[in-house]
PDB file of C-alpha atoms and ligand atoms in Angstrom:
ATOM      1  CA  MET V 229       8.339  63.722   3.945  1.00 55.00           C
ATOM      2  CA  ASN V 230       4.872  64.713   4.654  1.00 67.00           C
ATOM      3  CA  THR V 231       1.914  62.250   4.276  1.00 91.00           C
ATOM      4  CA  MET V 232      -0.026  63.597   1.316  1.00 97.00           C
ATOM      5  CA  LYS V 233      -3.971  63.673   1.332  1.00 98.00           C
ATOM      6  CA  ILE V 234      -5.871  63.186  -1.775  1.00 98.00           C
ATOM      7  CA  ILE V 235      -9.327  64.669  -1.669  1.00 98.00           C
ATOM      8  CA  GLU V 236     -12.165  64.117  -4.579  1.00 98.00           C
ATOM      9  CA  SER V 237     -14.712  65.783  -3.081  1.00 98.00           C
ATOM     10  CA  ALA V 238     -15.295  69.550  -3.085  1.00 98.00           C
ATOM     11  CA  SER V 239     -17.021  69.844   0.379  1.00 98.00           C
ATOM     12  CA  GLN V 240     -14.580  67.556   1.724  1.00 98.00           C
ATOM     13  CA  ALA V 241     -11.679  69.897   0.329  1.00 98.00           C
ATOM     14  CA  SER V 242     -13.461  72.883   1.462  1.00 98.00           C
ATOM     15  CA  VAL V 243     -13.261  71.471   5.185  1.00 98.00           C
ATOM     16  CA  TYR V 244      -9.922  70.743   4.807  1.00 98.00           C
ATOM     17  CA  VAL V 245      -8.932  74.225   3.618  1.00 98.00           C
ATOM     18  CA  ALA V 246     -11.090  75.776   6.265  1.00 98.00           C
ATOM     19  CA  ASP V 247      -9.244  73.958   9.210  1.00 98.00           C
ATOM     20  CA  ILE V 248      -5.905  75.016   7.932  1.00 98.00           C
ATOM     21  CA  LYS V 249      -7.104  78.760   7.682  1.00 97.00           C
ATOM     22  CA  ALA V 250      -8.525  78.105  11.349  1.00 98.00           C
ATOM     23  CA  SER V 251      -4.784  77.408  12.526  1.00 97.00           C
ATOM     24  CA  GLY V 252      -3.455  80.270  10.933  1.00 98.00           C
ATOM     25  CA  GLN V 253      -1.317  78.612   8.063  1.00 98.00           C
ATOM     26  CA  THR V 254      -1.399  80.137   4.603  1.00 98.00           C
ATOM     27  CA  ILE V 255      -2.298  77.940   1.492  1.00 98.00           C
ATOM     28  CA  GLY V 256      -0.308  78.138  -1.729  1.00 98.00           C
ATOM     29  CA  PHE V 257      -2.183  76.665  -4.555  1.00 99.00           C
ATOM     30  CA  VAL V 258      -1.046  75.355  -8.149  1.00 98.00           C
ATOM     31  CA  PRO V 259      -3.869  74.503 -10.428  1.00 98.00           C
ATOM     32  CA  THR V 260      -2.915  71.653 -13.106  1.00 98.00           C
ATOM     33  CA  LEU V 261      -4.616  69.595 -15.508  1.00 98.00           C
ATOM     34  CA  GLY V 262      -2.267  66.550 -14.866  1.00 97.00           C
ATOM     35  CA  GLY V 263       0.629  65.493 -16.701  1.00 96.00           C
ATOM     36  CA  LEU V 264       2.711  67.306 -14.171  1.00 97.00           C
ATOM     37  CA  HIS V 265       6.355  68.235 -15.569  1.00 96.00           C
ATOM     38  CA  LYS V 266       9.257  70.381 -14.504  1.00 96.00           C
ATOM     39  CA  GLY V 267       7.272  73.741 -15.298  1.00 97.00           C
ATOM     40  CA  HIS V 268       4.888  72.452 -12.893  1.00 98.00           C
ATOM     41  CA  GLN V 269       7.535  71.548 -10.005  1.00 98.00           C
ATOM     42  CA  LEU V 270       8.679  74.850 -10.253  1.00 98.00           C
ATOM     43  CA  LEU V 271       5.042  76.359  -9.507  1.00 98.00           C
ATOM     44  CA  MET V 272       4.921  74.015  -6.681  1.00 98.00           C
ATOM     45  CA  GLN V 273       8.497  74.863  -5.291  1.00 98.00           C
ATOM     46  CA  LYS V 274       7.392  78.327  -5.133  1.00 98.00           C
ATOM     47  CA  ALA V 275       4.306  77.589  -3.598  1.00 98.00           C
ATOM     48  CA  ARG V 276       6.221  75.649  -1.100  1.00 98.00           C
ATOM     49  CA  GLU V 277       8.594  78.528  -0.191  1.00 98.00           C
ATOM     50  CA  GLU V 278       5.919  81.040  -0.012  1.00 98.00           C
ATOM     51  CA  ASN V 279       3.334  79.422   1.842  1.00 98.00           C
ATOM     52  CA  ASP V 280       2.663  76.888   4.793  1.00 98.00           C
ATOM     53  CA  VAL V 281       0.553  74.562   3.039  1.00 98.00           C
ATOM     54  CA  THR V 282       0.736  73.471  -0.460  1.00 98.00           C
ATOM     55  CA  LEU V 283      -2.432  72.338  -2.537  1.00 98.00           C
ATOM     56  CA  ILE V 284      -2.529  71.242  -6.442  1.00 98.00           C
ATOM     57  CA  SER V 285      -5.224  70.196  -8.360  1.00 98.00           C
ATOM     58  CA  LEU V 286      -5.547  67.958 -10.931  1.00 98.00           C
ATOM     59  CA  PHE V 287      -8.507  68.028 -13.416  1.00 98.00           C
ATOM     60  CA  LEU V 288      -8.675  67.724 -16.881  1.00 97.00           C
ATOM     61  CA  ASN V 289     -11.300  70.157 -17.596  1.00 97.00           C
ATOM     62  CA  PRO V 290     -13.062  68.738 -20.756  1.00 96.00           C
ATOM     63  CA  MET V 291     -14.576  72.457 -21.131  1.00 94.00           C
ATOM     64  CA  GLN V 292     -10.954  74.061 -22.619  1.00 93.00           C
ATOM     65  CA  PHE V 293     -10.295  71.375 -24.938  1.00 92.00           C
ATOM     66  CA  ARG V 294     -11.119  70.154 -28.226  1.00 90.00           C
ATOM     67  CA  LYS V 295     -12.815  66.429 -28.058  1.00 91.00           C
ATOM     68  CA  LYS V 296      -9.749  64.946 -29.971  1.00 89.00           C
ATOM     69  CA  GLN V 297      -7.124  66.957 -27.825  1.00 89.00           C
ATOM     70  CA  PHE V 298      -9.320  66.200 -24.571  1.00 93.00           C
ATOM     71  CA  LEU V 299      -9.296  62.383 -25.380  1.00 93.00           C
ATOM     72  CA  GLU V 300      -5.531  62.346 -26.346  1.00 91.00           C
ATOM     73  CA  TYR V 301      -4.031  64.282 -23.312  1.00 93.00           C
ATOM     74  CA  PRO V 302      -1.100  62.440 -21.831  1.00 92.00           C
ATOM     75  CA  SER V 303      -1.470  62.363 -18.028  1.00 88.00           C
ATOM     76  CA  ASP V 304      -1.046  59.636 -15.378  1.00 95.00           C
ATOM     77  CA  PHE V 305      -2.430  59.881 -12.217  1.00 97.00           C
ATOM     78  CA  GLU V 306       0.409  57.469 -10.236  1.00 97.00           C
ATOM     79  CA  LEU V 307       3.214  59.397 -11.922  1.00 97.00           C
ATOM     80  CA  ASP V 308       1.260  62.664 -10.873  1.00 98.00           C
ATOM     81  CA  LYS V 309       1.125  61.514  -7.466  1.00 98.00           C
ATOM     82  CA  LEU V 310       4.768  60.465  -6.851  1.00 98.00           C
ATOM     83  CA  ILE V 311       5.735  63.768  -8.543  1.00 98.00           C
ATOM     84  CA  ALA V 312       3.771  65.741  -5.764  1.00 98.00           C
ATOM     85  CA  LYS V 313       4.653  63.603  -3.167  1.00 98.00           C
ATOM     86  CA  GLU V 314       8.440  64.536  -3.973  1.00 98.00           C
ATOM     87  CA  MET V 315       7.787  68.348  -4.085  1.00 98.00           C
ATOM     88  CA  ASN V 316       6.289  67.742  -0.867  1.00 98.00           C
ATOM     89  CA  VAL V 317       2.422  68.876  -1.692  1.00 98.00           C
ATOM     90  CA  ASP V 318       0.356  68.550   1.546  1.00 98.00           C
ATOM     91  CA  MET V 319      -3.343  67.648  -0.524  1.00 98.00           C
ATOM     92  CA  ILE V 320      -3.848  66.912  -4.063  1.00 98.00           C
ATOM     93  CA  PHE V 321      -7.695  68.198  -5.117  1.00 98.00           C
ATOM     94  CA  HIS V 322      -8.617  65.541  -7.638  1.00 98.00           C
ATOM     95  CA  PRO V 323     -12.183  65.378  -8.644  1.00 98.00           C
ATOM     96  CA  THR V 324     -14.424  64.106 -11.261  1.00 97.00           C
ATOM     97  CA  VAL V 325     -16.185  65.558 -13.995  1.00 96.00           C
ATOM     98  CA  GLU V 326     -19.570  65.118 -12.246  1.00 94.00           C
ATOM     99  CA  GLU V 327     -17.990  66.788  -9.087  1.00 96.00           C
ATOM    100  CA  MET V 328     -17.052  70.033 -10.997  1.00 96.00           C
ATOM    101  CA  TYR V 329     -19.958  69.979 -13.202  1.00 94.00           C
ATOM    102  CA  GLN V 330     -22.789  68.905 -11.472  1.00 90.00           C
ATOM    103  CA  HIS V 331     -25.552  69.681 -14.056  1.00 88.00           C
ATOM    104  CA  VAL V 332     -23.472  68.373 -17.127  1.00 89.00           C
ATOM    105  CA  THR V 333     -24.672  65.003 -17.878  1.00 85.00           C
ATOM    106  CA  GLN V 334     -22.756  64.366 -21.231  1.00 90.00           C
ATOM    107  CA  ILE V 335     -19.210  65.235 -21.801  1.00 91.00           C
ATOM    108  CA  ASP V 336     -19.976  66.159 -25.548  1.00 91.00           C
ATOM    109  CA  SER V 337     -21.791  69.380 -23.884  1.00 89.00           C
ATOM    110  CA  PHE V 338     -18.557  70.921 -23.493  1.00 90.00           C
ATOM    111  CA  PHE V 339     -17.603  70.502 -27.024  1.00 89.00           C
ATOM    112  CA  LYS V 340     -21.019  71.270 -28.330  1.00 86.00           C
ATOM    113  CA  PHE V 341     -20.318  74.636 -26.181  1.00 80.00           C
ATOM    114  CA  GLN V 342     -17.230  75.771 -27.812  1.00 80.00           C
ATOM    115  CA  GLN V 343     -18.805  75.313 -31.238  1.00 71.00           C
ATOM    116  CA  GLN V 344     -21.294  78.282 -30.457  1.00 67.00           C
ATOM    117  CA  GLU V 345     -18.891  80.205 -28.838  1.00 62.00           C
ATOM    118  CA  PHE V 346     -17.687  82.348 -31.962  1.00 57.00           C
ATOM    119  CA  THR V 347     -20.271  85.372 -31.685  1.00 64.00           C
ATOM    120  CA  GLN V 348     -18.571  88.426 -30.676  1.00 73.00           C
ATOM    121  CA  ARG V 349     -19.197  89.851 -27.144  1.00 79.00           C
ATOM    122  CA  HIS V 350     -19.387  93.095 -25.593  1.00 88.00           C
ATOM    123  CA  LEU V 351     -18.626  92.788 -22.101  1.00 91.00           C
ATOM    124  CA  GLU V 352     -16.546  95.134 -19.813  1.00 93.00           C
ATOM    125  CA  HIS V 353     -16.437  92.944 -16.763  1.00 94.00           C
ATOM    126  CA  PHE V 354     -16.309  89.138 -15.556  1.00 95.00           C
ATOM    127  CA  VAL V 355     -19.980  88.085 -15.698  1.00 91.00           C
ATOM    128  CA  VAL V 356     -21.080  84.868 -13.935  1.00 92.00           C
ATOM    129  CA  GLU V 357     -23.978  83.303 -16.301  1.00 88.00           C
ATOM    130  CA  GLU V 358     -26.203  81.285 -14.066  1.00 86.00           C
ATOM    131  CA  LYS V 359     -26.726  78.294 -17.015  1.00 79.00           C
ATOM    132  CA  ASN V 360     -26.763  77.982 -20.340  1.00 79.00           C
ATOM    133  CA  GLN V 361     -28.248  75.732 -22.581  1.00 76.00           C
ATOM    134  CA  HIS V 362     -25.586  72.971 -22.364  1.00 78.00           C
ATOM    135  CA  GLY V 363     -26.450  72.661 -18.648  1.00 80.00           C
ATOM    136  CA  ILE V 364     -23.116  74.433 -17.530  1.00 86.00           C
ATOM    137  CA  ASP V 365     -23.738  76.518 -14.609  1.00 87.00           C
ATOM    138  CA  ASN V 366     -21.735  79.306 -13.204  1.00 88.00           C
ATOM    139  CA  LEU V 367     -20.035  80.049 -16.418  1.00 90.00           C
ATOM    140  CA  ILE V 368     -17.452  82.917 -16.238  1.00 93.00           C
ATOM    141  CA  ARG V 369     -17.721  85.183 -19.056  1.00 91.00           C
ATOM    142  CA  VAL V 370     -14.450  86.945 -19.525  1.00 93.00           C
ATOM    143  CA  PRO V 371     -14.146  90.674 -20.893  1.00 93.00           C
ATOM    144  CA  SER V 372     -13.960  91.427 -24.200  1.00 92.00           C
ATOM    145  CA  SER V 373     -10.703  93.597 -23.920  1.00 91.00           C
ATOM    146  CA  LEU V 374      -9.103  90.511 -22.292  1.00 93.00           C
ATOM    147  CA  VAL V 375     -10.492  87.657 -24.178  1.00 92.00           C
ATOM    148  CA  TYR V 376     -10.032  88.949 -28.064  1.00 92.00           C
ATOM    149  CA  GLN V 377      -6.252  89.112 -27.787  1.00 93.00           C
ATOM    150  CA  LEU V 378      -3.613  86.647 -29.095  1.00 93.00           C
ATOM    151  CA  ASP V 379      -4.994  83.292 -29.926  1.00 86.00           C
ATOM    152  CA  GLY V 380      -8.284  84.169 -27.840  1.00 90.00           C
ATOM    153  CA  LYS V 381      -9.586  85.671 -31.044  1.00 87.00           C
ATOM    154  CA  ILE V 382      -9.112  81.916 -32.581  1.00 85.00           C
ATOM    155  CA  HIS V 383     -10.506  80.278 -29.441  1.00 87.00           C
ATOM    156  CA  PRO V 384     -12.355  83.056 -27.021  1.00 88.00           C
ATOM    157  CA  TRP V 385     -13.995  79.785 -25.582  1.00 90.00           C
ATOM    158  CA  PHE V 386     -11.139  78.833 -24.126  1.00 93.00           C
ATOM    159  CA  PHE V 387     -10.624  81.732 -21.882  1.00 94.00           C
ATOM    160  CA  ASP V 388     -14.230  81.361 -20.301  1.00 93.00           C
ATOM    161  CA  ALA V 389     -13.367  77.741 -19.872  1.00 95.00           C
ATOM    162  CA  SER V 390     -10.106  78.259 -17.800  1.00 97.00           C
ATOM    163  CA  ALA V 391     -11.551  80.891 -15.672  1.00 97.00           C
ATOM    164  CA  THR V 392     -14.632  79.270 -15.175  1.00 96.00           C
ATOM    165  CA  ILE V 393     -12.674  76.555 -13.804  1.00 98.00           C
ATOM    166  CA  VAL V 394     -10.415  78.350 -11.817  1.00 98.00           C
ATOM    167  CA  TYR V 395     -13.086  79.915 -10.284  1.00 98.00           C
ATOM    168  CA  ARG V 396     -14.435  76.796  -8.802  1.00 97.00           C
ATOM    169  CA  LEU V 397     -11.283  75.672  -7.468  1.00 98.00           C
ATOM    170  CA  PHE V 398     -10.657  79.412  -5.850  1.00 98.00           C
ATOM    171  CA  LYS V 399     -14.260  78.838  -4.288  1.00 97.00           C
ATOM    172  CA  ILE V 400     -13.386  75.624  -2.939  1.00 98.00           C
ATOM    173  CA  LEU V 401      -9.905  75.746  -1.790  1.00 98.00           C
ATOM    174  CA  GLN V 402      -9.780  79.798  -0.676  1.00 98.00           C
ATOM    175  CA  PRO V 403      -5.839  79.769  -1.126  1.00 98.00           C
ATOM    176  CA  ASN V 404      -3.694  82.864  -0.420  1.00 98.00           C
ATOM    177  CA  ARG V 405      -1.806  82.895  -3.196  1.00 98.00           C
ATOM    178  CA  ALA V 406      -2.260  80.803  -6.669  1.00 98.00           C
ATOM    179  CA  TYR V 407       0.815  80.130  -8.976  1.00 98.00           C
ATOM    180  CA  PHE V 408       0.464  80.224 -12.811  1.00 98.00           C
ATOM    181  CA  GLY V 409       2.928  79.897 -15.402  1.00 97.00           C
ATOM    182  CA  GLU V 410       3.789  82.765 -17.595  1.00 95.00           C
ATOM    183  CA  LYS V 411       4.099  80.641 -20.563  1.00 93.00           C
ATOM    184  CA  ASP V 412       0.272  80.904 -20.754  1.00 94.00           C
ATOM    185  CA  ILE V 413       0.732  84.626 -20.532  1.00 95.00           C
ATOM    186  CA  GLN V 414      -2.957  85.482 -21.709  1.00 96.00           C
ATOM    187  CA  GLN V 415      -4.205  83.149 -18.932  1.00 96.00           C
ATOM    188  CA  LEU V 416      -2.136  84.480 -16.423  1.00 96.00           C
ATOM    189  CA  ALA V 417      -3.305  88.032 -17.204  1.00 95.00           C
ATOM    190  CA  ILE V 418      -7.109  86.942 -17.312  1.00 96.00           C
ATOM    191  CA  ILE V 419      -6.913  84.961 -13.790  1.00 98.00           C
ATOM    192  CA  THR V 420      -4.793  88.026 -12.315  1.00 97.00           C
ATOM    193  CA  LYS V 421      -7.613  90.314 -13.244  1.00 96.00           C
ATOM    194  CA  MET V 422     -10.295  87.961 -12.449  1.00 97.00           C
ATOM    195  CA  ALA V 423      -9.039  87.422  -8.592  1.00 98.00           C
ATOM    196  CA  GLU V 424      -8.505  91.199  -8.862  1.00 97.00           C
ATOM    197  CA  ALA V 425     -12.509  91.704  -9.466  1.00 96.00           C
ATOM    198  CA  ARG V 426     -13.663  88.622  -7.326  1.00 96.00           C
ATOM    199  CA  PHE V 427     -11.115  87.097  -5.044  1.00 98.00           C
ATOM    200  CA  PRO V 428      -9.335  90.358  -3.858  1.00 98.00           C
ATOM    201  CA  ASP V 429      -7.775  88.117  -1.000  1.00 98.00           C
ATOM    202  CA  ILE V 430      -5.918  85.604  -3.315  1.00 98.00           C
ATOM    203  CA  GLU V 431      -2.660  87.002  -5.209  1.00 98.00           C
ATOM    204  CA  VAL V 432      -2.228  85.546  -8.388  1.00 98.00           C
ATOM    205  CA  VAL V 433       1.522  85.235  -8.739  1.00 98.00           C
ATOM    206  CA  GLY V 434       2.962  84.725 -12.446  1.00 97.00           C
ATOM    207  CA  VAL V 435       6.311  82.402 -12.816  1.00 97.00           C
ATOM    208  CA  PRO V 436       8.396  82.618 -15.729  1.00 95.00           C
ATOM    209  CA  THR V 437       8.858  79.772 -18.348  1.00 95.00           C
ATOM    210  CA  ARG V 438      10.717  76.615 -17.322  1.00 96.00           C
ATOM    211  CA  ARG V 439      12.703  75.124 -20.500  1.00 97.00           C
ATOM    212  CA  ASP V 440      14.435  71.896 -20.860  1.00 97.00           C
ATOM    213  CA  ALA V 441      18.058  71.545 -21.501  1.00 97.00           C
ATOM    214  CA  ASP V 442      17.260  72.098 -25.019  1.00 97.00           C
ATOM    215  CA  ASN V 443      15.489  74.957 -24.456  1.00 97.00           C
ATOM    216  CA  LEU V 444      11.728  73.869 -25.295  1.00 98.00           C
ATOM    217  CA  ALA V 445       9.251  75.025 -22.799  1.00 97.00           C
ATOM    218  CA  PHE V 446       7.906  72.262 -20.647  1.00 97.00           C
ATOM    219  CA  SER V 447       4.554  71.198 -21.683  1.00 96.00           C
ATOM    220  CA  SER V 448       2.601  68.224 -20.681  1.00 95.00           C
ATOM    221  CA  ARG V 449       1.949  67.862 -24.569  1.00 95.00           C
ATOM    222  CA  ASN V 450       5.738  67.389 -25.154  1.00 96.00           C
ATOM    223  CA  VAL V 451       5.795  63.555 -24.156  1.00 95.00           C
ATOM    224  CA  LEU V 452       3.903  63.500 -27.670  1.00 94.00           C
ATOM    225  CA  LEU V 453       6.372  64.754 -29.944  1.00 96.00           C
ATOM    226  CA  SER V 454       8.873  62.391 -31.875  1.00 96.00           C
ATOM    227  CA  ALA V 455      12.671  63.285 -31.570  1.00 96.00           C
ATOM    228  CA  GLU V 456      12.291  64.731 -34.848  1.00 96.00           C
ATOM    229  CA  GLN V 457       9.119  67.072 -34.215  1.00 97.00           C
ATOM    230  CA  ARG V 458      11.073  67.931 -31.004  1.00 97.00           C
ATOM    231  CA  GLN V 459      14.004  69.049 -33.135  1.00 96.00           C
ATOM    232  CA  SER V 460      11.283  71.131 -35.518  1.00 97.00           C
ATOM    233  CA  ALA V 461       9.880  72.492 -32.377  1.00 97.00           C
ATOM    234  CA  LEU V 462      13.126  74.513 -31.181  1.00 97.00           C
ATOM    235  CA  SER V 463      13.160  76.821 -34.286  1.00 98.00           C
ATOM    236  CA  VAL V 464      10.147  78.404 -32.338  1.00 98.00           C
ATOM    237  CA  TYR V 465      12.319  79.023 -29.654  1.00 97.00           C
ATOM    238  CA  ARG V 466      15.168  80.146 -31.745  1.00 98.00           C
ATOM    239  CA  ALA V 467      12.697  82.520 -33.550  1.00 98.00           C
ATOM    240  CA  ILE V 468      11.550  84.179 -30.416  1.00 98.00           C
ATOM    241  CA  LYS V 469      14.859  84.873 -29.211  1.00 98.00           C
ATOM    242  CA  HIS V 470      15.885  86.390 -32.653  1.00 98.00           C
ATOM    243  CA  GLY V 471      13.048  88.727 -32.407  1.00 98.00           C
ATOM    244  CA  GLU V 472      13.946  89.424 -28.828  1.00 98.00           C
ATOM    245  CA  ASN V 473      17.547  90.342 -29.976  1.00 98.00           C
ATOM    246  CA  LEU V 474      16.343  92.428 -33.069  1.00 98.00           C
ATOM    247  CA  ILE V 475      14.190  94.477 -30.689  1.00 98.00           C
ATOM    248  CA  LYS V 476      16.995  94.876 -28.385  1.00 97.00           C
ATOM    249  CA  GLU V 477      19.234  96.126 -31.149  1.00 97.00           C
ATOM    250  CA  GLY V 478      16.675  98.870 -31.881  1.00 96.00           C
ATOM    251  CA  GLU V 479      14.053  97.149 -34.451  1.00 97.00           C
ATOM    252  CA  THR V 480      10.590  98.975 -33.698  1.00 97.00           C
ATOM    253  CA  ASP V 481       8.616  98.042 -36.734  1.00 98.00           C
ATOM    254  CA  ALA V 482       6.619  94.739 -35.335  1.00 98.00           C
ATOM    255  CA  ASP V 483       6.025  93.377 -39.076  1.00 98.00           C
ATOM    256  CA  ILE V 484       9.710  93.403 -39.509  1.00 98.00           C
ATOM    257  CA  VAL V 485      10.302  91.292 -36.223  1.00 98.00           C
ATOM    258  CA  LEU V 486       7.311  89.010 -36.986  1.00 98.00           C
ATOM    259  CA  ASN V 487       8.188  88.148 -40.656  1.00 98.00           C
ATOM    260  CA  THR V 488      11.591  87.328 -39.982  1.00 98.00           C
ATOM    261  CA  MET V 489      10.354  85.109 -37.070  1.00 98.00           C
ATOM    262  CA  THR V 490       7.751  83.411 -39.442  1.00 98.00           C
ATOM    263  CA  GLU V 491      10.892  82.755 -41.795  1.00 98.00           C
ATOM    264  CA  ILE V 492      12.756  80.925 -39.295  1.00 98.00           C
ATOM    265  CA  ILE V 493      10.069  78.569 -37.778  1.00 98.00           C
ATOM    266  CA  GLU V 494       8.505  78.322 -41.634  1.00 96.00           C
ATOM    267  CA  ALA V 495      12.233  76.546 -42.472  1.00 95.00           C
ATOM    268  CA  GLN V 496      11.498  73.766 -40.721  1.00 93.00           C
ATOM    269  CA  PRO V 497       8.211  72.188 -42.827  1.00 89.00           C
ATOM    270  CA  LEU V 498       6.905  70.124 -39.709  1.00 96.00           C
ATOM    271  CA  VAL V 499       5.620  73.159 -38.004  1.00 97.00           C
ATOM    272  CA  LYS V 500       2.591  75.107 -38.735  1.00 97.00           C
ATOM    273  CA  ILE V 501       2.255  78.496 -37.114  1.00 97.00           C
ATOM    274  CA  ASP V 502      -1.476  78.804 -35.522  1.00 95.00           C
ATOM    275  CA  TYR V 503      -0.721  82.405 -34.535  1.00 95.00           C
ATOM    276  CA  ILE V 504       1.945  84.815 -33.922  1.00 97.00           C
ATOM    277  CA  ASP V 505       1.840  87.821 -32.669  1.00 97.00           C
ATOM    278  CA  ILE V 506       3.984  90.733 -30.623  1.00 98.00           C
ATOM    279  CA  VAL V 507       1.327  92.577 -28.182  1.00 97.00           C
ATOM    280  CA  ASP V 508       1.863  95.054 -25.491  1.00 95.00           C
ATOM    281  CA  ASN V 509       2.796  93.535 -22.243  1.00 93.00           C
ATOM    282  CA  LYS V 510       0.142  95.303 -20.163  1.00 89.00           C
ATOM    283  CA  SER V 511      -2.891  95.396 -22.567  1.00 90.00           C
ATOM    284  CA  LEU V 512      -1.916  92.419 -24.697  1.00 93.00           C
ATOM    285  CA  GLU V 513      -3.275  94.438 -27.558  1.00 94.00           C
ATOM    286  CA  SER V 514      -1.123  93.910 -30.933  1.00 96.00           C
ATOM    287  CA  VAL V 515       1.701  96.359 -31.642  1.00 97.00           C
ATOM    288  CA  LYS V 516       2.848  97.867 -35.003  1.00 97.00           C
ATOM    289  CA  ARG V 517       5.557  99.957 -33.007  1.00 98.00           C
ATOM    290  CA  VAL V 518       7.868  98.596 -30.064  1.00 97.00           C
ATOM    291  CA  SER V 519       8.057 101.119 -27.741  1.00 94.00           C
ATOM    292  CA  ASP V 520       7.366  99.516 -24.568  1.00 94.00           C
ATOM    293  CA  ASP V 521       7.438  96.187 -22.752  1.00 96.00           C
ATOM    294  CA  ILE V 522       6.128  93.766 -25.334  1.00 97.00           C
ATOM    295  CA  ILE V 523       5.425  89.836 -25.470  1.00 97.00           C
ATOM    296  CA  LEU V 524       6.636  87.818 -28.195  1.00 98.00           C
ATOM    297  CA  TYR V 525       3.799  84.830 -28.803  1.00 97.00           C
ATOM    298  CA  VAL V 526       3.631  82.059 -30.820  1.00 97.00           C
ATOM    299  CA  ALA V 527       1.147  79.171 -30.849  1.00 96.00           C
ATOM    300  CA  PHE V 528       1.891  76.236 -33.632  1.00 97.00           C
ATOM    301  CA  PHE V 529       0.970  72.691 -34.443  1.00 96.00           C
ATOM    302  CA  LEU V 530       3.374  69.852 -35.027  1.00 95.00           C
ATOM    303  CA  ASN V 531       1.384  67.090 -36.289  1.00 91.00           C
ATOM    304  CA  GLY V 532      -1.877  68.083 -34.485  1.00 91.00           C
ATOM    305  CA  ILE V 533      -0.244  68.607 -31.086  1.00 92.00           C
ATOM    306  CA  ARG V 534      -0.816  72.267 -30.277  1.00 93.00           C
ATOM    307  CA  LEU V 535       1.875  73.887 -28.343  1.00 96.00           C
ATOM    308  CA  THR V 536       2.965  77.747 -27.458  1.00 96.00           C
ATOM    309  CA  ASP V 537       6.108  79.473 -27.031  1.00 97.00           C
ATOM    310  CA  THR V 538       6.261  83.084 -25.654  1.00 97.00           C
ATOM    311  CA  ILE V 539       9.111  85.556 -24.177  1.00 96.00           C
ATOM    312  CA  ILE V 540       8.402  89.140 -22.439  1.00 95.00           C
ATOM    313  CA  VAL V 541      10.793  91.490 -24.025  1.00 97.00           C
ATOM    314  CA  LYS V 542      11.774  94.360 -21.737  1.00 94.00           C
ATOM    315  CA  VAL V 543      12.689  97.301 -23.743  1.00 88.00           C
TER     316      VAL V 543
HETATM  317  O1  PAF M 655      -3.069  75.945 -17.096  1.00 65.01           O
HETATM  318  C1  PAF M 655      -3.431  75.189 -17.021  1.00 65.01           C
HETATM  319  O2  PAF M 655      -3.034  74.201 -16.694  1.00 65.01           O
HETATM  320  C2  PAF M 655      -5.231  75.219 -16.931  1.00 65.01           C
HETATM  321  O3  PAF M 655      -5.651  76.237 -18.148  1.00 65.01           O
HETATM  322  C3  PAF M 655      -5.547  75.219 -15.631  1.00 65.01           C
HETATM  323  C4  PAF M 655      -5.066  76.950 -15.056  1.00 65.01           C
HETATM  324  C5  PAF M 655      -5.251  74.278 -14.717  1.00 65.01           C
HETATM  325  C6  PAF M 655      -7.257  75.379 -15.803  1.00 65.01           C
HETATM  326  O4  PAF M 655      -7.665  74.151 -16.036  1.00 65.01           O
END
């Protein structure tokens, strides 16, 4: 097993990366919020297989959470280190909030930023905003056509927040390839487009959703579920599989598919649907008629714990 480095400072991480690149080796990068699970392990495995050096980041980005969810996020640095070591990761980048957001003095600034983010924007391209009133500098604004799709309609600020942190991580770590789960399909689409526009040397690789033996998609938040809640959460997987079958059998009316899926999920009293939709696989726009490859997507709550599940259906 290799010796795994843990680096907290961005400048030290850049030096580490520059040395690797100077020696002609390629870098595969897996960004994470911590709380590593088997889904992350698959991303790390891919990075390992396709590159000489594997880096991961463990950074709980406060900007992409509601305050309560940020404070309750389940992560265990010691366990994450063990998992990363087992996966032969070469370096963990583990910065502090101060390191990543030097001009933000209070954690609450991130949560205030979210409250003011509901005004509709009209942006065609990615924009880097130098500094906003909360002290957040180099904020990435995602183009409207990408942000106001799926549950971005409910929390548009989330994708600015995730693009902002990934932008910074890409600048510091300069990977050849970066690995993201297909489960977060809108994030994957946005980061792919951002890399095309701003980091043409970085290849963004989407990795299919990994599921547990009972078919629940791996998520760091699954550990927060009771056995009963977990059982109810499985209704969402049953619903999307049923939706997939209906479409494969020839159903083209999106409303019929969505209504059937909703009925299956709502038969479980513990699950509350936050957002459910059928969107085009490329544009992420909602469809009324299924005529091309689509995505079935559900975001849902179980006693305040927010989870998502999704499936790509090839027509
Ligand atoms: O998908 C995630 O885990 C996060 O959004 C990411 C990409 C690590 C950015 O914080």
